[in-house]
PDB file of C-alpha atoms and ligand atoms in Angstrom:
ATOM      1  CA  MET C   9      -9.581 -26.767  -2.961  1.00  0.00           C
ATOM      2  CA  ILE C  10      -9.191 -24.314  -0.107  1.00  0.00           C
ATOM      3  CA  HIS C  11      -7.210 -21.155  -0.891  1.00  0.00           C
ATOM      4  CA  LYS C  12      -3.958 -20.686   0.977  1.00  0.00           C
ATOM      5  CA  LEU C  13      -4.082 -17.981   3.648  1.00  0.00           C
ATOM      6  CA  PRO C  14      -3.248 -15.230   4.496  1.00  0.00           C
ATOM      7  CA  ILE C  15      -4.841 -13.120   1.747  1.00  0.00           C
ATOM      8  CA  TYR C  16      -4.545  -9.335   1.678  1.00  0.00           C
ATOM      9  CA  VAL C  17      -7.431  -7.198   0.416  1.00  0.00           C
ATOM     10  CA  SER C  18      -7.773  -3.405   0.192  1.00  0.00           C
ATOM     11  CA  GLY C  19     -10.535  -1.085  -0.983  1.00  0.00           C
ATOM     12  CA  GLU C  20     -13.007   1.656  -0.198  1.00  0.00           C
ATOM     13  CA  ILE C  21     -15.777   1.134   2.403  1.00  0.00           C
ATOM     14  CA  VAL C  22     -19.183   1.420   0.675  1.00  0.00           C
ATOM     15  CA  ARG C  23     -22.798   1.426   1.833  1.00  0.00           C
ATOM     16  CA  GLY C  24     -24.684  -1.860   2.173  1.00  0.00           C
ATOM     17  CA  PHE C  25     -28.279  -2.400   3.326  1.00  0.00           C
ATOM     18  CA  GLY C  26     -27.537  -0.835   6.726  1.00  0.00           C
ATOM     19  CA  ARG C  27     -28.736  -4.007   8.483  1.00  0.00           C
ATOM     20  CA  GLY C  28     -25.519  -4.766  10.386  1.00  0.00           C
ATOM     21  CA  SER C  29     -25.826  -2.018  12.968  1.00  0.00           C
ATOM     22  CA  LYS C  30     -29.605  -1.668  13.041  1.00  0.00           C
ATOM     23  CA  GLU C  31     -30.799  -5.282  13.049  1.00  0.00           C
ATOM     24  CA  LEU C  32     -27.829  -7.123  14.476  1.00  0.00           C
ATOM     25  CA  GLY C  33     -26.003  -4.501  16.573  1.00  0.00           C
ATOM     26  CA  ILE C  34     -22.878  -5.644  14.751  1.00  0.00           C
ATOM     27  CA  PRO C  35     -21.763  -3.140  12.075  1.00  0.00           C
ATOM     28  CA  THR C  36     -19.887  -4.532   9.082  1.00  0.00           C
ATOM     29  CA  ALA C  37     -17.777  -2.418   6.711  1.00  0.00           C
ATOM     30  CA  ASN C  38     -18.667  -3.526   3.196  1.00  0.00           C
ATOM     31  CA  PHE C  39     -16.361  -3.621   0.156  1.00  0.00           C
ATOM     32  CA  SER C  40     -17.629  -2.783  -3.340  1.00  0.00           C
ATOM     33  CA  LEU C  41     -18.605  -5.498  -5.825  1.00  0.00           C
ATOM     34  CA  ASP C  42     -15.395  -4.785  -7.777  1.00  0.00           C
ATOM     35  CA  VAL C  43     -13.321  -5.831  -4.773  1.00  0.00           C
ATOM     36  CA  VAL C  44     -15.509  -8.911  -4.217  1.00  0.00           C
ATOM     37  CA  LYS C  45     -15.006  -9.922  -7.848  1.00  0.00           C
ATOM     38  CA  SER C  46     -11.238  -9.502  -7.584  1.00  0.00           C
ATOM     39  CA  LEU C  47     -10.995 -12.202  -4.900  1.00  0.00           C
ATOM     40  CA  PRO C  48      -9.503 -15.544  -5.905  1.00  0.00           C
ATOM     41  CA  GLU C  49     -12.309 -17.916  -6.937  1.00  0.00           C
ATOM     42  CA  SER C  50     -10.836 -20.567  -4.691  1.00  0.00           C
ATOM     43  CA  LEU C  51     -11.568 -18.465  -1.602  1.00  0.00           C
ATOM     44  CA  GLN C  52     -14.590 -20.354  -0.338  1.00  0.00           C
ATOM     45  CA  THR C  53     -17.538 -18.494   1.118  1.00  0.00           C
ATOM     46  CA  GLY C  54     -17.789 -18.510   4.895  1.00  0.00           C
ATOM     47  CA  VAL C  55     -16.681 -16.764   8.045  1.00  0.00           C
ATOM     48  CA  TYR C  56     -13.020 -15.779   8.558  1.00  0.00           C
ATOM     49  CA  TYR C  57     -10.909 -13.862  11.068  1.00  0.00           C
ATOM     50  CA  GLY C  58      -7.941 -11.581  10.667  1.00  0.00           C
ATOM     51  CA  TRP C  59      -6.560  -8.056  10.958  1.00  0.00           C
ATOM     52  CA  ALA C  60      -7.975  -4.756   9.709  1.00  0.00           C
ATOM     53  CA  LYS C  61      -6.827  -1.151   9.327  1.00  0.00           C
ATOM     54  CA  VAL C  62      -8.939   1.891   8.334  1.00  0.00           C
ATOM     55  CA  ASN C  63      -6.951   4.707   6.641  1.00  0.00           C
ATOM     56  CA  ASP C  64      -3.985   5.286   8.980  1.00  0.00           C
ATOM     57  CA  SER C  65      -5.506   3.720  12.104  1.00  0.00           C
ATOM     58  CA  GLU C  66      -3.974   1.026  14.234  1.00  0.00           C
ATOM     59  CA  VAL C  67      -4.314  -2.581  13.079  1.00  0.00           C
ATOM     60  CA  TYR C  68      -7.335  -4.111  14.825  1.00  0.00           C
ATOM     61  CA  LYS C  69      -8.754  -7.616  15.096  1.00  0.00           C
ATOM     62  CA  MET C  70     -11.648  -8.401  12.754  1.00  0.00           C
ATOM     63  CA  VAL C  71     -14.133 -11.062  11.677  1.00  0.00           C
ATOM     64  CA  LEU C  72     -15.253 -11.338   8.075  1.00  0.00           C
ATOM     65  CA  SER C  73     -18.222 -12.774   6.235  1.00  0.00           C
ATOM     66  CA  VAL C  74     -17.785 -13.820   2.599  1.00  0.00           C
ATOM     67  CA  GLY C  75     -20.881 -14.886   0.655  1.00  0.00           C
ATOM     68  CA  TRP C  76     -24.580 -14.397   0.115  1.00  0.00           C
ATOM     69  CA  ASN C  77     -25.802 -14.213   3.745  1.00  0.00           C
ATOM     70  CA  PRO C  78     -28.144 -17.235   3.549  1.00  0.00           C
ATOM     71  CA  PHE C  79     -30.246 -15.798   6.393  1.00  0.00           C
ATOM     72  CA  TYR C  80     -31.098 -12.828   4.139  1.00  0.00           C
ATOM     73  CA  ASN C  81     -30.700 -14.574   0.794  1.00  0.00           C
ATOM     74  CA  ASN C  82     -28.736 -11.691  -0.799  1.00  0.00           C
ATOM     75  CA  LYS C  83     -28.463 -11.563  -4.587  1.00  0.00           C
ATOM     76  CA  GLU C  84     -24.908 -10.211  -4.648  1.00  0.00           C
ATOM     77  CA  LYS C  85     -21.936 -11.835  -2.993  1.00  0.00           C
ATOM     78  CA  SER C  86     -20.578  -9.610  -0.242  1.00  0.00           C
ATOM     79  CA  LEU C  87     -17.363  -9.172   1.714  1.00  0.00           C
ATOM     80  CA  GLU C  88     -18.151  -7.635   5.133  1.00  0.00           C
ATOM     81  CA  THR C  89     -15.722  -6.862   7.908  1.00  0.00           C
ATOM     82  CA  HIS C  90     -16.677  -6.315  11.538  1.00  0.00           C
ATOM     83  CA  ILE C  91     -13.740  -4.560  13.233  1.00  0.00           C
ATOM     84  CA  MET C  92     -13.270  -5.231  16.951  1.00  0.00           C
ATOM     85  CA  HIS C  93     -12.915  -1.572  17.840  1.00  0.00           C
ATOM     86  CA  LYS C  94     -15.345   1.170  18.789  1.00  0.00           C
ATOM     87  CA  PHE C  95     -15.230   3.990  16.226  1.00  0.00           C
ATOM     88  CA  ASP C  96     -16.719   7.411  16.988  1.00  0.00           C
ATOM     89  CA  CYS C  97     -18.067   8.041  13.481  1.00  0.00           C
ATOM     90  CA  ASP C  98     -18.961   6.144  10.338  1.00  0.00           C
ATOM     91  CA  LEU C  99     -16.257   4.974   7.962  1.00  0.00           C
ATOM     92  CA  TYR C 100     -17.869   5.316   4.524  1.00  0.00           C
ATOM     93  CA  GLY C 101     -15.369   6.380   1.842  1.00  0.00           C
ATOM     94  CA  ARG C 102     -12.338   5.409   3.914  1.00  0.00           C
ATOM     95  CA  THR C 103      -9.841   2.784   2.812  1.00  0.00           C
ATOM     96  CA  LEU C 104     -10.060  -0.570   4.560  1.00  0.00           C
ATOM     97  CA  LYS C 105      -7.133  -2.962   4.440  1.00  0.00           C
ATOM     98  CA  ILE C 106      -7.609  -6.493   5.695  1.00  0.00           C
ATOM     99  CA  CYS C 107      -5.413  -9.521   6.142  1.00  0.00           C
ATOM    100  CA  ILE C 108      -7.527 -12.711   6.090  1.00  0.00           C
ATOM    101  CA  VAL C 109      -5.735 -15.059   8.466  1.00  0.00           C
ATOM    102  CA  GLY C 110      -7.962 -18.081   9.070  1.00  0.00           C
ATOM    103  CA  TYR C 111     -11.275 -19.790   8.390  1.00  0.00           C
ATOM    104  CA  LEU C 112     -13.914 -20.297  11.098  1.00  0.00           C
ATOM    105  CA  ARG C 113     -17.040 -21.878   9.570  1.00  0.00           C
ATOM    106  CA  PRO C 114     -19.364 -21.981   6.541  1.00  0.00           C
ATOM    107  CA  GLU C 115     -22.154 -19.398   6.208  1.00  0.00           C
ATOM    108  CA  GLN C 116     -25.392 -20.814   7.601  1.00  0.00           C
ATOM    109  CA  ASN C 117     -29.090 -20.116   7.654  1.00  0.00           C
ATOM    110  CA  PHE C 118     -30.610 -19.667  11.118  1.00  0.00           C
ATOM    111  CA  LYS C 119     -34.105 -20.102  12.568  1.00  0.00           C
ATOM    112  CA  SER C 120     -34.075 -16.645  14.104  1.00  0.00           C
ATOM    113  CA  LEU C 121     -32.198 -13.358  14.078  1.00  0.00           C
ATOM    114  CA  ASP C 122     -31.204 -14.106  17.644  1.00  0.00           C
ATOM    115  CA  ASP C 123     -29.456 -17.329  16.608  1.00  0.00           C
ATOM    116  CA  LEU C 124     -27.541 -15.436  13.873  1.00  0.00           C
ATOM    117  CA  ILE C 125     -26.422 -12.821  16.436  1.00  0.00           C
ATOM    118  CA  LYS C 126     -25.327 -15.554  18.882  1.00  0.00           C
ATOM    119  CA  ALA C 127     -23.282 -17.266  16.135  1.00  0.00           C
ATOM    120  CA  ILE C 128     -21.544 -13.992  15.210  1.00  0.00           C
ATOM    121  CA  LYS C 129     -20.775 -13.230  18.880  1.00  0.00           C
ATOM    122  CA  SER C 130     -19.234 -16.670  19.215  1.00  0.00           C
ATOM    123  CA  ASP C 131     -17.159 -16.027  16.033  1.00  0.00           C
ATOM    124  CA  ILE C 132     -15.897 -12.797  17.592  1.00  0.00           C
ATOM    125  CA  GLU C 133     -14.838 -14.625  20.776  1.00  0.00           C
ATOM    126  CA  LYS C 134     -13.030 -17.357  18.877  1.00  0.00           C
ATOM    127  CA  ALA C 135     -11.288 -14.855  16.589  1.00  0.00           C
ATOM    128  CA  THR C 136     -10.165 -12.767  19.552  1.00  0.00           C
ATOM    129  CA  THR C 137      -8.401 -15.786  21.060  1.00  0.00           C
ATOM    130  CA  LEU C 138      -7.024 -17.202  17.805  1.00  0.00           C
ATOM    131  CA  LEU C 139      -5.428 -13.867  16.871  1.00  0.00           C
ATOM    132  CA  ASP C 140      -3.387 -13.873  20.083  1.00  0.00           C
ATOM    133  CA  THR C 141      -1.098 -16.729  18.985  1.00  0.00           C
ATOM    134  CA  ALA C 142       2.472 -15.664  18.178  1.00  0.00           C
ATOM    135  CA  GLU C 143       2.116 -16.775  14.553  1.00  0.00           C
ATOM    136  CA  ASN C 144      -1.023 -14.696  13.982  1.00  0.00           C
ATOM    137  CA  GLN C 145       0.314 -11.681  15.908  1.00  0.00           C
ATOM    138  CA  LYS C 146       3.156 -11.462  13.378  1.00  0.00           C
ATOM    139  CA  LEU C 147       0.664 -10.747  10.593  1.00  0.00           C
ATOM    140  CA  GLN C 148      -0.551  -7.666  12.464  1.00  0.00           C
ATOM    141  CA  HIS C 149       2.826  -6.162  11.589  1.00  0.00           C
ATOM    142  CA  ALA C 150       2.881  -7.278   7.932  1.00  0.00           C
ATOM    143  CA  PRO C 151       4.473  -4.729   5.540  1.00  0.00           C
ATOM    144  CA  PHE C 152       1.076  -4.590   3.739  1.00  0.00           C
ATOM    145  CA  PHE C 153      -0.277  -2.469   6.622  1.00  0.00           C
ATOM    146  CA  SER C 154       2.546   0.088   6.474  1.00  0.00           C
ATOM    147  CA  THR C 155       2.496   0.799   2.718  1.00  0.00           C
ATOM    148  CA  LYS C 156       0.203   3.371   1.072  1.00  0.00           C
ATOM    149  CA  HIS C 157      -1.628   0.944  -1.286  1.00  0.00           C
TER     150      HIS C 157
HETATM  151  P1  ADP D  18     -23.816  -1.148   5.732  1.00  0.00           P
HETATM  152  O1  ADP D  18     -24.933  -2.067   5.359  1.00  0.00           O
HETATM  153  O2  ADP D  18     -23.878   0.161   5.006  1.00  0.00           O
HETATM  154  O3  ADP D  18     -22.494  -1.829   5.621  1.00  0.00           O
HETATM  155  P2  ADP D  18     -23.830  -1.573   8.596  1.00  0.00           P
HETATM  156  O4  ADP D  18     -25.057  -1.474   9.430  1.00  0.00           O
HETATM  157  O5  ADP D  18     -23.248  -2.922   8.306  1.00  0.00           O
HETATM  158  O6  ADP D  18     -24.055  -0.759   7.268  1.00  0.00           O
HETATM  159  O7  ADP D  18     -22.763  -0.714   9.343  1.00  0.00           O
HETATM  160  C1  ADP D  18     -21.469  -0.607   8.784  1.00  0.00           C
HETATM  161  C2  ADP D  18     -20.880   0.768   8.882  1.00  0.00           C
HETATM  162  O8  ADP D  18     -20.729   1.142  10.252  1.00  0.00           O
HETATM  163  C3  ADP D  18     -19.454   0.759   8.297  1.00  0.00           C
HETATM  164  O9  ADP D  18     -19.433   1.047   6.918  1.00  0.00           O
HETATM  165  C4  ADP D  18     -18.807   1.846   9.084  1.00  0.00           C
HETATM  166  O10 ADP D  18     -19.027   3.085   8.430  1.00  0.00           O
HETATM  167  C5  ADP D  18     -19.491   1.837  10.441  1.00  0.00           C
HETATM  168  N1  ADP D  18     -18.779   1.183  11.547  1.00  0.00           N
HETATM  169  C6  ADP D  18     -18.665   1.707  12.787  1.00  0.00           C
HETATM  170  N2  ADP D  18     -17.979   0.906  13.598  1.00  0.00           N
HETATM  171  C7  ADP D  18     -17.620  -0.214  12.881  1.00  0.00           C
HETATM  172  C8  ADP D  18     -16.903  -1.392  13.200  1.00  0.00           C
HETATM  173  N3  ADP D  18     -16.403  -1.595  14.442  1.00  0.00           N
HETATM  174  N4  ADP D  18     -16.729  -2.312  12.222  1.00  0.00           N
HETATM  175  C9  ADP D  18     -17.241  -2.090  10.991  1.00  0.00           C
HETATM  176  N5  ADP D  18     -17.938  -0.985  10.623  1.00  0.00           N
HETATM  177  C10 ADP D  18     -18.139  -0.028  11.553  1.00  0.00           C
HETATM  178  N1  RBF D  19     -25.090 -14.094   7.520  1.00  0.00           N
HETATM  179  C1  RBF D  19     -25.740 -15.270   7.331  1.00  0.00           C
HETATM  180  O1  RBF D  19     -26.757 -15.296   6.668  1.00  0.00           O
HETATM  181  N2  RBF D  19     -25.249 -16.441   7.843  1.00  0.00           N
HETATM  182  C2  RBF D  19     -24.114 -16.482   8.600  1.00  0.00           C
HETATM  183  O2  RBF D  19     -23.710 -17.564   9.049  1.00  0.00           O
HETATM  184  C3  RBF D  19     -23.407 -15.261   8.826  1.00  0.00           C
HETATM  185  N3  RBF D  19     -22.286 -15.234   9.577  1.00  0.00           N
HETATM  186  C4  RBF D  19     -21.652 -14.045   9.789  1.00  0.00           C
HETATM  187  C5  RBF D  19     -20.487 -14.017  10.586  1.00  0.00           C
HETATM  188  C6  RBF D  19     -19.834 -12.837  10.821  1.00  0.00           C
HETATM  189  C7  RBF D  19     -18.603 -12.824  11.684  1.00  0.00           C
HETATM  190  C8  RBF D  19     -20.332 -11.610  10.270  1.00  0.00           C
HETATM  191  C9  RBF D  19     -19.635 -10.304  10.535  1.00  0.00           C
HETATM  192  C10 RBF D  19     -21.475 -11.638   9.489  1.00  0.00           C
HETATM  193  C11 RBF D  19     -22.130 -12.841   9.228  1.00  0.00           C
HETATM  194  N4  RBF D  19     -23.295 -12.875   8.448  1.00  0.00           N
HETATM  195  C12 RBF D  19     -23.943 -14.057   8.245  1.00  0.00           C
HETATM  196  C13 RBF D  19     -23.724 -11.692   7.680  1.00  0.00           C
HETATM  197  C14 RBF D  19     -24.799 -10.862   8.298  1.00  0.00           C
HETATM  198  O3  RBF D  19     -26.042 -11.376   7.911  1.00  0.00           O
HETATM  199  C15 RBF D  19     -24.595  -9.446   7.727  1.00  0.00           C
HETATM  200  O4  RBF D  19     -23.395  -8.930   8.245  1.00  0.00           O
HETATM  201  C16 RBF D  19     -25.742  -8.539   7.984  1.00  0.00           C
HETATM  202  O5  RBF D  19     -26.839  -8.931   7.213  1.00  0.00           O
HETATM  203  C17 RBF D  19     -25.421  -7.076   7.673  1.00  0.00           C
HETATM  204  O6  RBF D  19     -25.042  -6.891   6.350  1.00  0.00           O
HETATM  205 MG1   MG D  20     -22.318  -3.831   6.467  1.00  0.00          MG
END
């Protein structure tokens, strides 16, 4: 069964393998394993889109990967958010709040790093458009983003 969306998740941004920015040119803010384990089991792995806020920033568009990154064959399940905003510094230790709005596709393996990057760029384009609908815009203003926790 597919979990009903939206889902709201909040937690500290921790260090991952550092591959997002270096290898892909697409940084992803990682949540700790505790946060990953607190997700409903019915939330299937895959690529999602939604809204994100770091500490007291604005609410930005985001894309999210949930799973084991088949291209890298990770041992631990991860929850990684790429925020569609250019930040001037790194965000480790800050609080990330996300609203998971919709599902895009399952996680896949790819023949090359270039194919993985192309797929993520296409996810970002789709998410950018999908988040402009009136229904999805409403979630950008959800009370979740204006409370402290
Ligand atoms: P890690 O493996 O430690 O998660 P990444 O290479 O994936 O490292 O880069 C993610 C880090 O880059 C984030 O934790 C954050 O500090 C920083 N960062 C800068 N801009 C963004 C952005 N637009 N979206 C997500 N993280 C960003
Ligand atoms: N990793 C995969 O192995 N397969 C995927 O299909 C995949 N899709 C992703 C989609 C998005 C929008 C993002 C942000 C990441 C995705 N990743 C995927 C994870 C990617 O491998 C990971 O972010 C980097 O390894 C850096 O940790
Ligand atoms: Mg990352």
